[in-house]
PDB file of C-alpha atoms in Angstrom:
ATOM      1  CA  UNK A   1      79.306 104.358  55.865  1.00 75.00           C
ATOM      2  CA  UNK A   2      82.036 102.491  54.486  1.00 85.00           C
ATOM      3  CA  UNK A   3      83.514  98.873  55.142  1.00 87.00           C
ATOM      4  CA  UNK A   4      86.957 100.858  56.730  1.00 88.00           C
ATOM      5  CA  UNK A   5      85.273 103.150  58.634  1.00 89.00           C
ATOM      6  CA  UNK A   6      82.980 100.458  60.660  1.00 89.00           C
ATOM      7  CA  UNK A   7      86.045  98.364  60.982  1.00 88.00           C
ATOM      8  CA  UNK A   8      87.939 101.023  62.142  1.00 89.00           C
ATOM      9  CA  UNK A   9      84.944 101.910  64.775  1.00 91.00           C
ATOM     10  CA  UNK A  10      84.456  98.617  65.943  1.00 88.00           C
ATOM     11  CA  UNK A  11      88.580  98.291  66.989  1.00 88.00           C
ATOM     12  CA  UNK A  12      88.150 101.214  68.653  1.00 91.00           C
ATOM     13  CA  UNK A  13      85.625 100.318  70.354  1.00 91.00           C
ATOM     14  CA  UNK A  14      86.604  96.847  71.086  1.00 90.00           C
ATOM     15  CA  UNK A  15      90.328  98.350  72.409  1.00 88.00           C
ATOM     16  CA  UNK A  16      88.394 100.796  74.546  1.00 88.00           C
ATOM     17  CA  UNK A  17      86.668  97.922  75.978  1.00 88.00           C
ATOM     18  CA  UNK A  18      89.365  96.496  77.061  1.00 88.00           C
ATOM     19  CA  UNK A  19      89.798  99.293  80.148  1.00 83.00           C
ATOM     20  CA  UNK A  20      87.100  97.573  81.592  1.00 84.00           C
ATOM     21  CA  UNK A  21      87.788  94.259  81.254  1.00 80.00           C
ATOM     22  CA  UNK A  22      91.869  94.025  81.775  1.00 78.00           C
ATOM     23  CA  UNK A  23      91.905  90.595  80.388  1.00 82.00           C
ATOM     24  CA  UNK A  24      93.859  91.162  76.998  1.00 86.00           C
ATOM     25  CA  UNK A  25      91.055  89.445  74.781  1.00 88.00           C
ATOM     26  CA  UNK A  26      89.146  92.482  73.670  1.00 89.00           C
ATOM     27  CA  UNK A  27      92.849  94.333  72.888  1.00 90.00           C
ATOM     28  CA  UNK A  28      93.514  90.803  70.523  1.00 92.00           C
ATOM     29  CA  UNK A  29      90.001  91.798  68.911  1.00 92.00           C
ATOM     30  CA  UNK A  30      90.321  95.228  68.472  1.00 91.00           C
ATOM     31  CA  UNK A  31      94.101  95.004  66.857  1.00 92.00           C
ATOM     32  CA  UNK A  32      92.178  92.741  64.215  1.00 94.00           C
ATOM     33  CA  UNK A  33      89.905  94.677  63.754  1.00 93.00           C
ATOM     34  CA  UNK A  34      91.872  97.560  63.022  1.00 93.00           C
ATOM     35  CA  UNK A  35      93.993  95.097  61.113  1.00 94.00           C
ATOM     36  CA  UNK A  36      90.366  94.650  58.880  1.00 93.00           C
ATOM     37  CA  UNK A  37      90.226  98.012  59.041  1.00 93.00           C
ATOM     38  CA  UNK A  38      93.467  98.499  56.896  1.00 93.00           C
ATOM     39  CA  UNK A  39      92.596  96.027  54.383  1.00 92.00           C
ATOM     40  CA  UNK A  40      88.915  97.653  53.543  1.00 92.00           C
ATOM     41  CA  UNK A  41      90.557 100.496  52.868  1.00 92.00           C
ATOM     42  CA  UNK A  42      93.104  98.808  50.325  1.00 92.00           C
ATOM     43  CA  UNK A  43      90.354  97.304  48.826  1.00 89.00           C
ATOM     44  CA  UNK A  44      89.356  94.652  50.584  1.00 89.00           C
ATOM     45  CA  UNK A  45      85.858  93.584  50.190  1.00 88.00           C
ATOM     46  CA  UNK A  46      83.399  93.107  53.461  1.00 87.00           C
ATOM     47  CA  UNK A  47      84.324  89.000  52.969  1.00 91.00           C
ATOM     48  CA  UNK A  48      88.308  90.103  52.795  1.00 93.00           C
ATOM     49  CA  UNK A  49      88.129  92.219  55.631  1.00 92.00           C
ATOM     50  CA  UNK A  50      86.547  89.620  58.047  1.00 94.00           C
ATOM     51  CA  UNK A  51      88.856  86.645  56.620  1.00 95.00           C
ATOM     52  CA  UNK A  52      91.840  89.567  57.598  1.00 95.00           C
ATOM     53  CA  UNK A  53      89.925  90.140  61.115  1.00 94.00           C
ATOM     54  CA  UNK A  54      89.681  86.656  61.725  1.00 95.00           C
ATOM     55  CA  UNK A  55      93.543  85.560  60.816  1.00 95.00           C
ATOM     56  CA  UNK A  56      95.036  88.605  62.521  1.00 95.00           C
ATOM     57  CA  UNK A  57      92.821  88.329  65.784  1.00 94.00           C
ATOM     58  CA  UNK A  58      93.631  84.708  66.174  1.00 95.00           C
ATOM     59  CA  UNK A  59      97.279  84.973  65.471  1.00 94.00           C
ATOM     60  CA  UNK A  60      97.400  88.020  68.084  1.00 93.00           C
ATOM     61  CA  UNK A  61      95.097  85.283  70.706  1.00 93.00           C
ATOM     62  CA  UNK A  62      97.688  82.900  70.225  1.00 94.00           C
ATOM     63  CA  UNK A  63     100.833  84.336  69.636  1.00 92.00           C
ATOM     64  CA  UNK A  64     101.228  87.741  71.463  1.00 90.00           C
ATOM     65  CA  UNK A  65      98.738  87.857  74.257  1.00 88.00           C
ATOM     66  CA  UNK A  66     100.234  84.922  76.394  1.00 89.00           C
ATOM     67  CA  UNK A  67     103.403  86.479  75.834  1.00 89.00           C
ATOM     68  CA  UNK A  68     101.889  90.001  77.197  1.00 87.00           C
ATOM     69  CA  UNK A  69      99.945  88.806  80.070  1.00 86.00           C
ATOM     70  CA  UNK A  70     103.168  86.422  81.254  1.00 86.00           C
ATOM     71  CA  UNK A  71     105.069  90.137  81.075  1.00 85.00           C
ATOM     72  CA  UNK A  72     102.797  91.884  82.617  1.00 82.00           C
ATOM     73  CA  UNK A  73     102.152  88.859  85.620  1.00 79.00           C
ATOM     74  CA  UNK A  74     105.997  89.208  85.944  1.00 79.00           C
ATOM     75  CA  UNK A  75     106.092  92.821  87.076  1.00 73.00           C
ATOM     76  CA  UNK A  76     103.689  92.334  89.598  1.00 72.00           C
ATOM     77  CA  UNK A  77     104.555  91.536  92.979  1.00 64.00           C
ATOM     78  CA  UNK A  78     102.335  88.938  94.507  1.00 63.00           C
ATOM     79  CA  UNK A  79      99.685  90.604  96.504  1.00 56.00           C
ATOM     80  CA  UNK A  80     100.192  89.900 100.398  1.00 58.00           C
ATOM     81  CA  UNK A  81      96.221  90.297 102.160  1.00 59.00           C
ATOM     82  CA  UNK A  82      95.834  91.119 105.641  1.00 61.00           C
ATOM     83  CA  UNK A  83      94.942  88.209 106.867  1.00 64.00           C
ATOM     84  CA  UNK A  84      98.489  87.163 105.548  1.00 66.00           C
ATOM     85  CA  UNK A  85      99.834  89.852 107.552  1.00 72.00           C
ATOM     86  CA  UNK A  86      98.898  88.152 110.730  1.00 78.00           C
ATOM     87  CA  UNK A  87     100.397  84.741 110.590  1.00 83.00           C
ATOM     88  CA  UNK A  88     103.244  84.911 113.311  1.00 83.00           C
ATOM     89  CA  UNK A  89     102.401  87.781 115.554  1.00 86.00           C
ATOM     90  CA  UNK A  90     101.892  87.806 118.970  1.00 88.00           C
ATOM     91  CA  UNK A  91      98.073  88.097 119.974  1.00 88.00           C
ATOM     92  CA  UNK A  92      97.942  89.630 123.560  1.00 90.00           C
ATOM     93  CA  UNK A  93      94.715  87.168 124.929  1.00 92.00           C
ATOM     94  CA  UNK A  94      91.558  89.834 126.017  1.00 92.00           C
ATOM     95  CA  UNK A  95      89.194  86.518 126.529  1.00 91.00           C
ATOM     96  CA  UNK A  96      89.983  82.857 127.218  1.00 91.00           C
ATOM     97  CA  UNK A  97      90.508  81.070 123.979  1.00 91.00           C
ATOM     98  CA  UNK A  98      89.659  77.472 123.642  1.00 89.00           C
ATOM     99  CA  UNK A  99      88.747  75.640 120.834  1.00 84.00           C
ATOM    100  CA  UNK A 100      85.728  76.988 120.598  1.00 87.00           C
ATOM    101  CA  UNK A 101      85.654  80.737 120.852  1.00 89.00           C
ATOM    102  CA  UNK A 102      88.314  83.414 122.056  1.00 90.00           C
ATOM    103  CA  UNK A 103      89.119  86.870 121.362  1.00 93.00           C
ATOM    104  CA  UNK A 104      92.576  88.308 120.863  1.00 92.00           C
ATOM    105  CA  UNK A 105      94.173  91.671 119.983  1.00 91.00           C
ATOM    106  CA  UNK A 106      96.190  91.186 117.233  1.00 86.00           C
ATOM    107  CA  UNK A 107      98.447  95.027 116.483  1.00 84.00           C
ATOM    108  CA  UNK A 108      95.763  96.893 118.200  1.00 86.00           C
ATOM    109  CA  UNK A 109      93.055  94.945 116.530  1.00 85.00           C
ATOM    110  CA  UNK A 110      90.472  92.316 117.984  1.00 89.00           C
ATOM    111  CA  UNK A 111      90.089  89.356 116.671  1.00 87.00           C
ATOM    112  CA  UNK A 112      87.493  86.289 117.585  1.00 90.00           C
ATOM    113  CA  UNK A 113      89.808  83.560 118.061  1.00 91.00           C
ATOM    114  CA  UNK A 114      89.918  80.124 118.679  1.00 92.00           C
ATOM    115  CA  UNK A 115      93.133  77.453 119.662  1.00 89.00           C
ATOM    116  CA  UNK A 116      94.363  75.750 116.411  1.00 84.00           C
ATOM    117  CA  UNK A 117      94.380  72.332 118.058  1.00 84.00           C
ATOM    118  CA  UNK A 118      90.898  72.438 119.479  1.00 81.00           C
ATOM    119  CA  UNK A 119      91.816  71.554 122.296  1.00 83.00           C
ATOM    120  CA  UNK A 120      94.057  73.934 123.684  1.00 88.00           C
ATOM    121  CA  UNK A 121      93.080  76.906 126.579  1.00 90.00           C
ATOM    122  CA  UNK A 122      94.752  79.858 126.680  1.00 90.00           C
ATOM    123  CA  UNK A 123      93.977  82.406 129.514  1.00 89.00           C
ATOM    124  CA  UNK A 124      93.068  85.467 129.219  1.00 88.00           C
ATOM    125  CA  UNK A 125      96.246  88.174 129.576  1.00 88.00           C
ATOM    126  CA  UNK A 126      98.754  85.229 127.948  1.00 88.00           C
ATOM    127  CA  UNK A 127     100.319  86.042 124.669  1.00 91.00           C
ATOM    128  CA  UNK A 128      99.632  83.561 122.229  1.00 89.00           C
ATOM    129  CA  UNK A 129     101.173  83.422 118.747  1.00 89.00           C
ATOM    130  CA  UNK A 130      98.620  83.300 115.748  1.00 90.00           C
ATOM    131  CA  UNK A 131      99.351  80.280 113.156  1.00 88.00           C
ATOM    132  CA  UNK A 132      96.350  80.948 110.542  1.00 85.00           C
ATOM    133  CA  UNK A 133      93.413  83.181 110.022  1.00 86.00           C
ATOM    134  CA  UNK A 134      90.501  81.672 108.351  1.00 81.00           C
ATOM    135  CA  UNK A 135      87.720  83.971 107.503  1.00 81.00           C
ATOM    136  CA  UNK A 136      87.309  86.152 110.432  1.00 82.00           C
ATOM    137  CA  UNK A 137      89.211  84.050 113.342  1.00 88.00           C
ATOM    138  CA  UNK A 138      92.063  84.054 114.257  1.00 87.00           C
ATOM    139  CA  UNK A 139      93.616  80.352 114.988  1.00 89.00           C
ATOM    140  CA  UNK A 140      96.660  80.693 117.515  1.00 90.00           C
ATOM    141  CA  UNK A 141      98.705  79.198 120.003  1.00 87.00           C
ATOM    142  CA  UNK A 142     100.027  79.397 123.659  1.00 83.00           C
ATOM    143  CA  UNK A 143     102.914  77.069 123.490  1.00 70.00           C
ATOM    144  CA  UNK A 144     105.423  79.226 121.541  1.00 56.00           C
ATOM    145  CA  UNK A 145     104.919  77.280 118.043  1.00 51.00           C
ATOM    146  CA  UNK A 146     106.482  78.790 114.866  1.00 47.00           C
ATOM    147  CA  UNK A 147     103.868  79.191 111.816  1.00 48.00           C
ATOM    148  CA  UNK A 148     104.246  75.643 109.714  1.00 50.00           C
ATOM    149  CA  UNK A 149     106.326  74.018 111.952  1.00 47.00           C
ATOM    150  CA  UNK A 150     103.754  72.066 114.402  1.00 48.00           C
ATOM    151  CA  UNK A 151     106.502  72.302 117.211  1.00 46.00           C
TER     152      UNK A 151
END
């Protein structure tokens, strides 16, 4: 098999890779190989070919893929979870909360919850507004506070 030919393979290969891995690095490796590629098949001995791989796939590491990845970060809206979702909706109280356990339902859904202060109780059948989720709770309020104010 010749020198251009397993070049050739291995950028293939290496910019199929990259499917899997989405990070850009394998793409970088794969364009020099192919680069490597093109030069074996000008001539290029098997020392040539690597010194081209090497140049080109550091230059393309360097140069183009922060470029790309800022590009492609830029189209992308931020991704909002469903915990994030939560933060400033009523939660209609189904068991006491205190600052210790709690349960809410929060659009429909229930929620273990627990006052954000610790100290707070909140009866059950009060609406309570919910300031932060963390993990599976749901921390919230009774007295009518806005999310990041503390008021």
């Amino acid at each position: 098999m010749s020198p251009a030919l397993i070049w050739l393979l291995a950028g293939v290969v290496l910019v199929g890779a990259e499917a899997v891995s989405g990070e850009l690095f394998l793409l970088m490796l794969g364009g020099g190989a192919l680069a490597a590629a093109g030069g074996a098949a000008l001539g290029l001995g098997f020392v040539g070919a690597a010194v081209v791989f090497a140049a080109v796939s550091v230059a393309l590491l360097l140069a183009v893929r922060p470029i790309v990845r800022r590009r492609l970060e830029a189209g992308m809206a931020p991704l909002e979870t469903h915990h994030g979702t939560m933060v400033g909706r009523d939660a209609e109280v189904v068991h006491r909360v205190d600052g210790e356990t709690g349960r809410v339902r929060i659009a429909g859904e229930l929620w273990s919850a627990r006052s954000k202060d610790g100290h707070e109780v909140i009866e059950e059948g009060a609406v309570a507004t919910v300031l932060e989720v963390s993990g599976a709770v749901a921390l919230v309020t009774g007295r009518g506070e806005l999310p990041g104010t503390g008021a």
